[in-house]
Every structure is written in C-alpha cells, then in structure tokens.
Short mmCIF file of C-alpha atoms in Angstrom, two decimals:
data_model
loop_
_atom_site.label_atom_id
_atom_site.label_comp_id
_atom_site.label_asym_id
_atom_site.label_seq_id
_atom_site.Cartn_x
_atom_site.Cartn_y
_atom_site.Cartn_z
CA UNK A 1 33.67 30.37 -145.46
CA UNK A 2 37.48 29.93 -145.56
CA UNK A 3 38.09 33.47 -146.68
CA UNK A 4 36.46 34.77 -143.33
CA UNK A 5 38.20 32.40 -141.36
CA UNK A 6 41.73 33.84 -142.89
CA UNK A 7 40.50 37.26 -142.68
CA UNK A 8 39.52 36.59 -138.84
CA UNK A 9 43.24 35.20 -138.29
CA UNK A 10 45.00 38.35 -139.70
CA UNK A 11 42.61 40.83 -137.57
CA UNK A 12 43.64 38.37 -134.82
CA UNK A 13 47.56 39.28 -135.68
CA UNK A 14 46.70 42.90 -135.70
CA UNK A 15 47.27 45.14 -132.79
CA UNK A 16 44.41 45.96 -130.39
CA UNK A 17 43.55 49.47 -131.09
CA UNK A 18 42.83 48.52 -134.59
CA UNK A 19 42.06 44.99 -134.11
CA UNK A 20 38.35 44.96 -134.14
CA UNK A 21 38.05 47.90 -136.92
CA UNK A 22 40.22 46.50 -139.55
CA UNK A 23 37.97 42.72 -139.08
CA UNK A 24 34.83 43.75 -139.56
CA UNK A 25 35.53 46.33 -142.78
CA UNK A 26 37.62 43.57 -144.25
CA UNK A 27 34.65 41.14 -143.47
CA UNK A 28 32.29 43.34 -145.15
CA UNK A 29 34.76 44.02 -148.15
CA UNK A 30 34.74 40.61 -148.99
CA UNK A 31 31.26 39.62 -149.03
CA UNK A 32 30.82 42.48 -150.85
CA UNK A 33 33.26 41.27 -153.03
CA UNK A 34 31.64 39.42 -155.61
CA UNK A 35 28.71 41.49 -156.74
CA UNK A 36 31.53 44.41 -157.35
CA UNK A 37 32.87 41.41 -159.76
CA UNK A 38 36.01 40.76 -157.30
CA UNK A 39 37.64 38.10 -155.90
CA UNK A 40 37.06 37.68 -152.17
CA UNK A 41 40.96 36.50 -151.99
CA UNK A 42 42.18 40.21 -153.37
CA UNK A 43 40.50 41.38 -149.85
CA UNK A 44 42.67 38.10 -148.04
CA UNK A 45 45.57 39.52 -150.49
CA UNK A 46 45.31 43.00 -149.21
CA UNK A 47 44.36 42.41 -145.55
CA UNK A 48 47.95 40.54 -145.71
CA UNK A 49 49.61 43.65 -146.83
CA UNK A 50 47.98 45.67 -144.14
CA UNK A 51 48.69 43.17 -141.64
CA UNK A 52 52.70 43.36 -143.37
CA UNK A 53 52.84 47.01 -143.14
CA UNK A 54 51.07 48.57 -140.30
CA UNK A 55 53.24 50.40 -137.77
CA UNK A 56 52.52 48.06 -134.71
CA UNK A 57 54.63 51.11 -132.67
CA UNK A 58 52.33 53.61 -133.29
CA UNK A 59 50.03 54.20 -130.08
CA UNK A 60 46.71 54.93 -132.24
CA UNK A 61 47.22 51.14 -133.60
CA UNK A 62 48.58 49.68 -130.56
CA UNK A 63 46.61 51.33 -128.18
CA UNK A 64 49.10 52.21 -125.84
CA UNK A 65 51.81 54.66 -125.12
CA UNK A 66 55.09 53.40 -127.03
CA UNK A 67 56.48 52.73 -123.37
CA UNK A 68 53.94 50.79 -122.40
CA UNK A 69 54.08 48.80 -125.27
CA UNK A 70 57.84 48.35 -125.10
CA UNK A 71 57.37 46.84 -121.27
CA UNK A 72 54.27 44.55 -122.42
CA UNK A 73 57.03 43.20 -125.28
CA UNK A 74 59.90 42.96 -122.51
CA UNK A 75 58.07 40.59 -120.51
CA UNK A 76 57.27 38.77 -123.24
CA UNK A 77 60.61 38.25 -124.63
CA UNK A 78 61.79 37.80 -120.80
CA UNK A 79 59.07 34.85 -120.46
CA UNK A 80 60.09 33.40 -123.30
CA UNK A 81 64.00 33.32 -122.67
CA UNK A 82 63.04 31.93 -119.54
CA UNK A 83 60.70 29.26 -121.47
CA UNK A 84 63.45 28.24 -124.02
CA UNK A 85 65.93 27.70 -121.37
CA UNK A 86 63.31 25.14 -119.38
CA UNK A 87 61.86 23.46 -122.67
CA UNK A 88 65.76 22.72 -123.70
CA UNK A 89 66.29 21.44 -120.21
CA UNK A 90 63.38 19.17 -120.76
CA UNK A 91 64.73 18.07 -123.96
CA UNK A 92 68.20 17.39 -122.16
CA UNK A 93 66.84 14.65 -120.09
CA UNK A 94 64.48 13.13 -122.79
CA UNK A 95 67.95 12.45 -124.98
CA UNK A 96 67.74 14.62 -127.86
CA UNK A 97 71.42 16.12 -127.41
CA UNK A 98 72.95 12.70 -126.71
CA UNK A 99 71.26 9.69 -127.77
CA UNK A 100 71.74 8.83 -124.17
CA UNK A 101 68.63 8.26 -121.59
CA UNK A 102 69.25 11.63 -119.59
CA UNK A 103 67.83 9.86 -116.40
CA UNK A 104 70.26 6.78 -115.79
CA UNK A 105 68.66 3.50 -117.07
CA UNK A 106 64.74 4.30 -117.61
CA UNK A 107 64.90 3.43 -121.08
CA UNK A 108 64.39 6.57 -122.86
CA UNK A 109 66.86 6.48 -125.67
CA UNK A 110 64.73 4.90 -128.05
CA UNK A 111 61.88 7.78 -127.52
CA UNK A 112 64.57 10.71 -128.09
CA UNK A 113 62.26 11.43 -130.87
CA UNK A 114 60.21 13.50 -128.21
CA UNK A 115 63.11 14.97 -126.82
CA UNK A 116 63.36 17.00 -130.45
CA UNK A 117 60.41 17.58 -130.89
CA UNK A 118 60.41 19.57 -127.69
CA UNK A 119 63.49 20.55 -128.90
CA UNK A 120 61.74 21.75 -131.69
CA UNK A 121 59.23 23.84 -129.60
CA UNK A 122 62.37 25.41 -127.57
CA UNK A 123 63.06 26.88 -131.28
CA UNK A 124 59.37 28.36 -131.87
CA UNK A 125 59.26 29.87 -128.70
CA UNK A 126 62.68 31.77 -128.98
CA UNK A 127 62.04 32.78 -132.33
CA UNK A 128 58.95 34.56 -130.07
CA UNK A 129 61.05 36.07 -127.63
CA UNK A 130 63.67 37.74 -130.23
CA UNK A 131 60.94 39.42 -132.14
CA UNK A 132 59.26 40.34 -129.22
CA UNK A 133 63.28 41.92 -127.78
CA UNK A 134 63.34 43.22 -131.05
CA UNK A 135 59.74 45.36 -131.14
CA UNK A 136 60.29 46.73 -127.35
CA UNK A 137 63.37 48.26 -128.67
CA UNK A 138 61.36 49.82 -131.40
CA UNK A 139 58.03 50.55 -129.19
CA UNK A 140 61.49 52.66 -126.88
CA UNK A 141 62.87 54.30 -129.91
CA UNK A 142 59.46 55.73 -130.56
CA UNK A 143 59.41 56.61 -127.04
CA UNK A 144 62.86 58.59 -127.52
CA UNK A 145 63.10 57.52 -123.45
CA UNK A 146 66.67 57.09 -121.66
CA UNK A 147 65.39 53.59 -121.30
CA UNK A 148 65.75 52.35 -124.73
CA UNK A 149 69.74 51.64 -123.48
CA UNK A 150 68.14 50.30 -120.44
CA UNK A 151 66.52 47.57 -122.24
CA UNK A 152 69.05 47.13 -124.41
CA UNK A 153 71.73 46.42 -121.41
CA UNK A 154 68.86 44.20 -120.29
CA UNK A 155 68.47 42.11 -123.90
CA UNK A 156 72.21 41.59 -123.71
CA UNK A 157 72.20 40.74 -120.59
CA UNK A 158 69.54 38.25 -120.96
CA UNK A 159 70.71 36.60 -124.19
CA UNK A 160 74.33 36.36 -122.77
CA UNK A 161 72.75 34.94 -119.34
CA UNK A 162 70.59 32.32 -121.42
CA UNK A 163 73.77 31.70 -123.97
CA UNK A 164 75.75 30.43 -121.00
CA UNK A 165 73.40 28.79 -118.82
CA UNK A 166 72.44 26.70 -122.12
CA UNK A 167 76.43 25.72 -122.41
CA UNK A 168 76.56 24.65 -118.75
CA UNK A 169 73.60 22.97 -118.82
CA UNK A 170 74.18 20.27 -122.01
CA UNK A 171 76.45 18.88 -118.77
CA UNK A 172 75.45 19.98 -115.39
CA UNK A 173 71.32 21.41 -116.07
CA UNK A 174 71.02 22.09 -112.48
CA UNK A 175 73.83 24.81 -112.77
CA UNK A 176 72.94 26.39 -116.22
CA UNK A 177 69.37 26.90 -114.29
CA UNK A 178 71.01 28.58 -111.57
CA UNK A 179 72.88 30.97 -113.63
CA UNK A 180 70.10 32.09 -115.77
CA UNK A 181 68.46 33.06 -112.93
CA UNK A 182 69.98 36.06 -111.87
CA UNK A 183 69.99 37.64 -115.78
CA UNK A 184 65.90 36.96 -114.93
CA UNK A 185 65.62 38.68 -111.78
CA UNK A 186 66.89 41.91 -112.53
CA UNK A 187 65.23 42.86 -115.32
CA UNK A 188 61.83 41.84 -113.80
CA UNK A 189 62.65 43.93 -110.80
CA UNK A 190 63.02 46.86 -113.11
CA UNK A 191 59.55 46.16 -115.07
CA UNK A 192 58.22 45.82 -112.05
CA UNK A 193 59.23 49.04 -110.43
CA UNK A 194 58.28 51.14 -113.84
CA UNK A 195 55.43 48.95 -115.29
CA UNK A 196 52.40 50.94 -114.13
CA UNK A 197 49.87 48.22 -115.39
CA UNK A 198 46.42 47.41 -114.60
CA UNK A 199 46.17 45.52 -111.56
CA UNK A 200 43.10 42.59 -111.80
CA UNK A 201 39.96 42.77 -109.24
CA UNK A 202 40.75 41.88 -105.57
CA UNK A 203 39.60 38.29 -105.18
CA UNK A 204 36.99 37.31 -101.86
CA UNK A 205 37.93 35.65 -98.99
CA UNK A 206 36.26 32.52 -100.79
CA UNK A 207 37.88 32.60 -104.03
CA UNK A 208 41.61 33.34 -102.44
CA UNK A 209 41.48 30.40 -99.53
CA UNK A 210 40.12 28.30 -103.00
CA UNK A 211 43.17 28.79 -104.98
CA UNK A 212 45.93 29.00 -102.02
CA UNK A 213 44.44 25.63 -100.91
CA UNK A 214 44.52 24.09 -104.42
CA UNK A 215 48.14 25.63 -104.35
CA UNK A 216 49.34 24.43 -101.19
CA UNK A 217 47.86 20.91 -102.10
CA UNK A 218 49.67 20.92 -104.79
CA UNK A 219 53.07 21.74 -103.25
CA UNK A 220 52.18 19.09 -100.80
CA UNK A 221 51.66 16.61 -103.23
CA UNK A 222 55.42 17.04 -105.05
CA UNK A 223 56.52 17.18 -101.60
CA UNK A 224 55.37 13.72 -100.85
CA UNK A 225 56.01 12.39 -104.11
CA UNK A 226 59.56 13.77 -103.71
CA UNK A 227 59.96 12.06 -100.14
CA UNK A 228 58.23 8.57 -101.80
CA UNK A 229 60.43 8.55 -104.43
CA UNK A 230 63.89 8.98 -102.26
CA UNK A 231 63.32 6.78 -99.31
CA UNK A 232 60.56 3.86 -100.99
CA UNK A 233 59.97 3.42 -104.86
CA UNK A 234 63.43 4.59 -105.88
CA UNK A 235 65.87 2.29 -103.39
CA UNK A 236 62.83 -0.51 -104.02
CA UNK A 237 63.57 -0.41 -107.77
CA UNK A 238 67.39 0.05 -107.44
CA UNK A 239 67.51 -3.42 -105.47
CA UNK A 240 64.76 -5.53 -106.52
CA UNK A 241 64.31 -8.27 -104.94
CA UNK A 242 65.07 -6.95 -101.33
CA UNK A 243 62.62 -5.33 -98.96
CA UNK A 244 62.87 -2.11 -98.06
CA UNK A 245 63.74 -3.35 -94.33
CA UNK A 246 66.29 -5.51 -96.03
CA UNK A 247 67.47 -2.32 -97.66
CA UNK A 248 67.76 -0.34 -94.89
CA UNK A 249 69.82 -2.52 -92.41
CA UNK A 250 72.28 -3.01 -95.17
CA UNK A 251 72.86 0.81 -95.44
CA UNK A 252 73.26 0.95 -91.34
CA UNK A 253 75.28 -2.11 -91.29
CA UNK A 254 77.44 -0.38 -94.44
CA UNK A 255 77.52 3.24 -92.48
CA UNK A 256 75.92 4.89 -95.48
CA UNK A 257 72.42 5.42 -94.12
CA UNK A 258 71.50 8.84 -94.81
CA UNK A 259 71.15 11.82 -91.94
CA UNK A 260 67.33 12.59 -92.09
CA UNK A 261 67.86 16.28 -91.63
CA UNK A 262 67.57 17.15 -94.63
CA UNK A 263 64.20 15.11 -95.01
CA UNK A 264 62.99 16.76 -92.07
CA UNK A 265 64.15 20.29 -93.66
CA UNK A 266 63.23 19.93 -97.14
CA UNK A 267 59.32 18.34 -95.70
CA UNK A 268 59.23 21.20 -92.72
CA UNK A 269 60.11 23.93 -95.02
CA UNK A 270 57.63 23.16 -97.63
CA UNK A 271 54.88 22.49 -94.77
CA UNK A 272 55.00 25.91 -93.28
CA UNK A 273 54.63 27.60 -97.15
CA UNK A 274 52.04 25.71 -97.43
CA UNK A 275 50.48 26.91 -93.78
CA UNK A 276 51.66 30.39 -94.16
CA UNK A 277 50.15 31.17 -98.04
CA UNK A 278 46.79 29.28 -96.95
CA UNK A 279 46.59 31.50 -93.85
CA UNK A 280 47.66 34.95 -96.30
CA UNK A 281 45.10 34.37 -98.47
CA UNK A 282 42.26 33.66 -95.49
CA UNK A 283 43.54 36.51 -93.39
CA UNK A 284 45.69 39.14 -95.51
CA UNK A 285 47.83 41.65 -93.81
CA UNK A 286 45.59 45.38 -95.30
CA UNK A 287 49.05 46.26 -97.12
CA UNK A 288 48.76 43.39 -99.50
CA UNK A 289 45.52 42.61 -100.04
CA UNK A 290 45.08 44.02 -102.85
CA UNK A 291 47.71 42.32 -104.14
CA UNK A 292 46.32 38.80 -103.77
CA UNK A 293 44.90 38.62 -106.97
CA UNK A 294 44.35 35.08 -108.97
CA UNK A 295 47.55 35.46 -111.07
CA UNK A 296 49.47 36.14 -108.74
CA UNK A 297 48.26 32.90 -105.95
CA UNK A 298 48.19 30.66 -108.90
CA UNK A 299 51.91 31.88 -109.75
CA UNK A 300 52.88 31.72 -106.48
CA UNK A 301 51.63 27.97 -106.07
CA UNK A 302 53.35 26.87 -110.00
CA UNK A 303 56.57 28.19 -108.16
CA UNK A 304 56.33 26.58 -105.36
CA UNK A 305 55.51 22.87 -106.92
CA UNK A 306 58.92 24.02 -109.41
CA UNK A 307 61.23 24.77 -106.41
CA UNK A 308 59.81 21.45 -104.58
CA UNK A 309 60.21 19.27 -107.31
CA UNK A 310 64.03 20.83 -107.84
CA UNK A 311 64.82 20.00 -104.46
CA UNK A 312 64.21 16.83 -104.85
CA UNK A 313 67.62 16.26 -106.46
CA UNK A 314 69.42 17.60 -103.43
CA UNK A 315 67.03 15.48 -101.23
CA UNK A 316 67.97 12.09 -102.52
CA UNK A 317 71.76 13.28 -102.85
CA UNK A 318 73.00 11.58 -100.08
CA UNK A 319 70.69 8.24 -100.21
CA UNK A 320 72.04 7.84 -104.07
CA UNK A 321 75.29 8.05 -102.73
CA UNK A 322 74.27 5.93 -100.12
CA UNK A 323 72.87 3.21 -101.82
CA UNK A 324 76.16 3.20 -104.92
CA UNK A 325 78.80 2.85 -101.91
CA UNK A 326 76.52 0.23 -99.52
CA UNK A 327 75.30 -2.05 -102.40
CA UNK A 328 78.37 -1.40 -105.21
CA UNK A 329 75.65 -0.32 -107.96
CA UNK A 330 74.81 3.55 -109.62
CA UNK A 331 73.31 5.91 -107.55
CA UNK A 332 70.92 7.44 -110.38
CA UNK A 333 67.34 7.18 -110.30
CA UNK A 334 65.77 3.80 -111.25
CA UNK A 335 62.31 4.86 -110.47
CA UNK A 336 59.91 6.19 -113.26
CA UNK A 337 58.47 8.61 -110.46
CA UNK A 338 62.09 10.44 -110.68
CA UNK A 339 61.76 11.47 -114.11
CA UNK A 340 57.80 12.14 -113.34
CA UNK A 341 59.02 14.50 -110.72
CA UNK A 342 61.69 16.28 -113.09
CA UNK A 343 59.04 16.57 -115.71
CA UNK A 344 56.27 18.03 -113.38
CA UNK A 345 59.11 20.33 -112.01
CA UNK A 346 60.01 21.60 -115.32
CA UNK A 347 56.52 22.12 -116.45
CA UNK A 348 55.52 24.14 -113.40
CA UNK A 349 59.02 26.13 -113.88
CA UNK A 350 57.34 26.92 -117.55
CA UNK A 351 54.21 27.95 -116.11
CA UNK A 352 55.78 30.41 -113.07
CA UNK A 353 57.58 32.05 -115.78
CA UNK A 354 54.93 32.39 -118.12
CA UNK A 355 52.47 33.43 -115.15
CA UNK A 356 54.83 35.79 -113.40
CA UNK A 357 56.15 37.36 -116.96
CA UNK A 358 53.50 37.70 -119.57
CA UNK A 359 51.33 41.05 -119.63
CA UNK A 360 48.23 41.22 -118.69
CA UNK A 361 45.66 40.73 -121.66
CA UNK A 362 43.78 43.45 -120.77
CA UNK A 363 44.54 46.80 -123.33
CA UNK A 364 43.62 49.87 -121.15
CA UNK A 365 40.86 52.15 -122.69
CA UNK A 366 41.62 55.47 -124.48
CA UNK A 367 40.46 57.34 -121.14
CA UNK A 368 43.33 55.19 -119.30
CA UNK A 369 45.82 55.71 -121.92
CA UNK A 370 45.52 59.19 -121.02
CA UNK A 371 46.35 58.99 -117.26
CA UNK A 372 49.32 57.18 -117.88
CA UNK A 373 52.79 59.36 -118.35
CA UNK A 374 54.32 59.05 -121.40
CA UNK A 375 58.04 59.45 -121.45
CA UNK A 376 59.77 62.85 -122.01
CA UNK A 377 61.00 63.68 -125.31
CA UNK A 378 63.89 65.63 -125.77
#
C-alpha cells in the first residue's frame, strides 16, 4: 500500500522519542480511513504537517536533553564538512572543475561527467551539514547553556576552515586538506571532552584481534600497493618499452636514482602500526580496554589505509622527479594504480570521518536521560 509506505517514511523523519508513536496511530488512521468516508491521503496530508511542525528541540520528542541533542547535531554537521571537503577533492581529480584529467595523462577528461556528479553529492551532503549546524544551535538555545557561543565560534570556525581549504585546494588539494584539518580537530576535542555518550559493549579477545587484523591487512595492502606503484607499475608505464632494469641503470647513470629512505620509512612506519594495533587489540593495556570497541578499531584501521594512501604522494616525490630529469618526460603518474590509490585514499578519508564523527544510533532510554546533567539555566 503506497500510503503506508509514505506514512512509514515521515515516522522515519520524525525524531526518536516520538518516532514509533506517531507511525503506528497514523497507520491505524489511515486504514481506518475509508470506512469513516476519508481519504487515506488526508492522513499522508496531515502526517506531513506534523512532520513540518513538530519541535524537533523539545526533549519529550527528541528524547534527549537539548544539549545532548545539540552535540549529536555537531558531529553531524562536523562529519559532514569534513565529507564535502573529501567528496570535492574527489571531484577535483576526476575533472569536473577543469575539463582537465586531474591525474596527468590517464584519460579522464572525457568521463568528467562523474566528476559532477560527485560533485553533485558534495552539494547534498553540505546541504546536511548546514541544517544539522543550524538545529545544534537551536537544540543550545533551548539549552540556554554558555555553550551555544561555543558552538557558534566552532560553526564559524569550521565553515571559514572548509571555505579556505576548498580555495587552496581547486590548485594544490594536498594543502587545502591540510588546512581543514586543524578547524576539525578542535572542535572534536571539545565534543569529546563534554559528550557524555553511550559507550558500545567491550568487544572479546576474538572479535578485537578479528577486526585489528582485517585493519592492519588492510593498511598493509595500500602500503604495498603504494610501494608497487612508485618503484614498478608507475616508472614501467612512464617508459614503455624499457625494463625496469633498463630503467633503473639509466636513473644511476643520470644521478637521479632516488634515496630509499624514505621507502624504508614510509614501509617501516606503517609496519609497526600495523604490529602495534594487532598486539592492542590481543593484549590491551586495563586503562583502555574498554575503549576498544568495534567503531572505534574499524575507525582506527579507515584512518590508517587514508594516511597510507596520502603518503603515497610524498613517497614517489622524488622518483617522479627522478624519472622527468633522467629520461626528459613528466613526472606525473602514468599508472592507473595511482589514481586507484588516490581514490581508495579518499574514500577511506570519507569513512574515518564519518566513523570517528557521527553519533552513535543508539537514543538513551528515559531512565538514562535522567542521569545525564542537563545544563544550568540562568
């Protein structure tokens, strides 16, 4: 029944304290509907006006305290900042700014329709984040809590951070990364600090090693990619027709062959995170344990393949160079597995932020509710 469906989908945009209430009398109101000689749309019609008007603030329909609620809509506004910037970086390389391929001479000019259309995602999701700004400062003015400027230093600080990191980055996306970064950080460290939220289960011995290995392994696996890419596929497809020997002795003979310490850096450093999260999770220190939870290993591996994959660009710095000086040609990638690597790295950027950022789903009970302090009012 299509009315049901529709009805189902506004309960679903309702807040949780009222969620389940307002579904199943509007469900009932409609299949009643017809033998009281009505219209099941009039109870679509008013469901939407409900939906329109409720006051989403209000603890009794959110179910939770207004400051609560304004840190739940923080981090989601903070994840998806963090989301827009990543998704437009995305688009940066896939041409949709330029009509240029964003990656040297892979070819991707004539698919810059993919570039908008995650161009046109970047959009959605920001459109997300400002409502989401927008109803934490309302959930704080409900609150009547000293914080409400807090947040608001934060949203500033956050859209200003994002507004110039976005400029930078149309030229150098490396840099516009970078200085986003530190307009993340802080407010995170405040949520963190004053975000009193419901922690998930500890996880067993089992089910920790599981996910720190499947995170590890996948660090390991950018790591190598990363290292494959810079010293085999991507000098192999710059100078086809050589071997990679052939390649080599012409860099030594040319005095452009790259130092390998920052190979053996960039491959040591990721091997011992690798070593020291698998041996955390198998044999956690009593202070963090329960801190180990699924989110947060799963987040912590995401990170770690985004970092990996970024250094890649400073790892094959000096063999690009290399290779544009010894053999007189461009030192950008002209290896799909680059842009596979940027992509991946990108993707798991997204997925740290939205792990790391995004509230819990779980709404605490009315008996929780309770034990947490609401803020003072005046």
């Amino acid at each position: 029944m299509i009315t049901a469906s529709v009805i189902r989908a506004l309960a679903a945009s309702l807040p949780a304290g009222v969620r389940e209430r307002y579904r199943e009398e509007w469900l009932a109101d409609a299949a009643a509907a017809p033998e009281a000689g009505l219209s099941p749309w009039s109870v679509v019609g008013g469901a939407f006006g409900v939906a329109l008007r409720i006051d989403r603030e209000d603890p009794a329909v959110s179910g939770l305290p207004a400051g609560r609620l304004a840190y739940r809509r923080t981090r989601i506004a903070l994840a998806g900042a963090a989301t827009v910037l990543l998704l437009l970086l995305a688009s940066f390389w896939w041409s949709a700014w330029t009509e240029l391929d964003g990656r040297g001479e892979l070819g991707l000019a004539g698919i810059a329709w993919l570039g908008r259309l995650i161009l046109g995602a970047a959009a959605i999701v920001g459109v997300v984040a400002l409502v989401s700004l927008v109803g934490a400062v309302r959930a704080l003015a409900r609150a009547r809590s000293w914080r409400v400027g807090v947040v608001g230093l934060v949203g500033a600080a956050v859209a200003l951070g994002v507004l110039v990191a976005l400029a930078i980055a149309a030229f150098i996306p490396a840099f516009g990364l970078l200085l986003v970064l530190p307009a993340l950080f802080v407010p995170v460290i405040l949520l963190t600090i004053g975000d009193p939220r419901p922690q998930g289960p500890a996880l067993r011995v089992g089910a920790r090693f599981g996910i720190a290995l499947a995170s590890a392994g996948a660090v390991l696996a950018i790591v190598t990619g990363s290292l494959l890419h810079v010293f085999v596929w991507n000098p192999l497809a710059r100078m086809p027709g050589m071997t990679l020997d052939e390649i080599y002795a012409g860099l030594a003979a040319a005095g452009e062959l790259p130092s390998p310490v920052i190979a053996y850096l960039y491959a040591g450093f990721w091997a011992l995170f690798a070593l020291v999260l698998l041996v955390v999770a198998l044999v956690p220190p009593r202070g963090i344990r329960h801190l180990l939870t699924a989110r947060r290993l799963a987040g912590i591996g995401v990170l770690g393949v985004a970092l990996a994959a970024a250094g890649e660009w400073f790892l094959g710095f000096g063999m690009g160079m290399g290779m544009a000086d010894a053999f007189a040609t461009s030192g950008a990638d002209a290896a799909v597995s680059g842009l596979v690597i940027t992509l991946v790295g990108i993707a798991a950027a997204i997925a740290a932020a939205l792990v790391g950022l995004l509230p819990s789903r779980r709404i605490p009970a009315t008996g929780e509710m309770q034990e947490i302090p609401t803020a003072s009012r005046p």
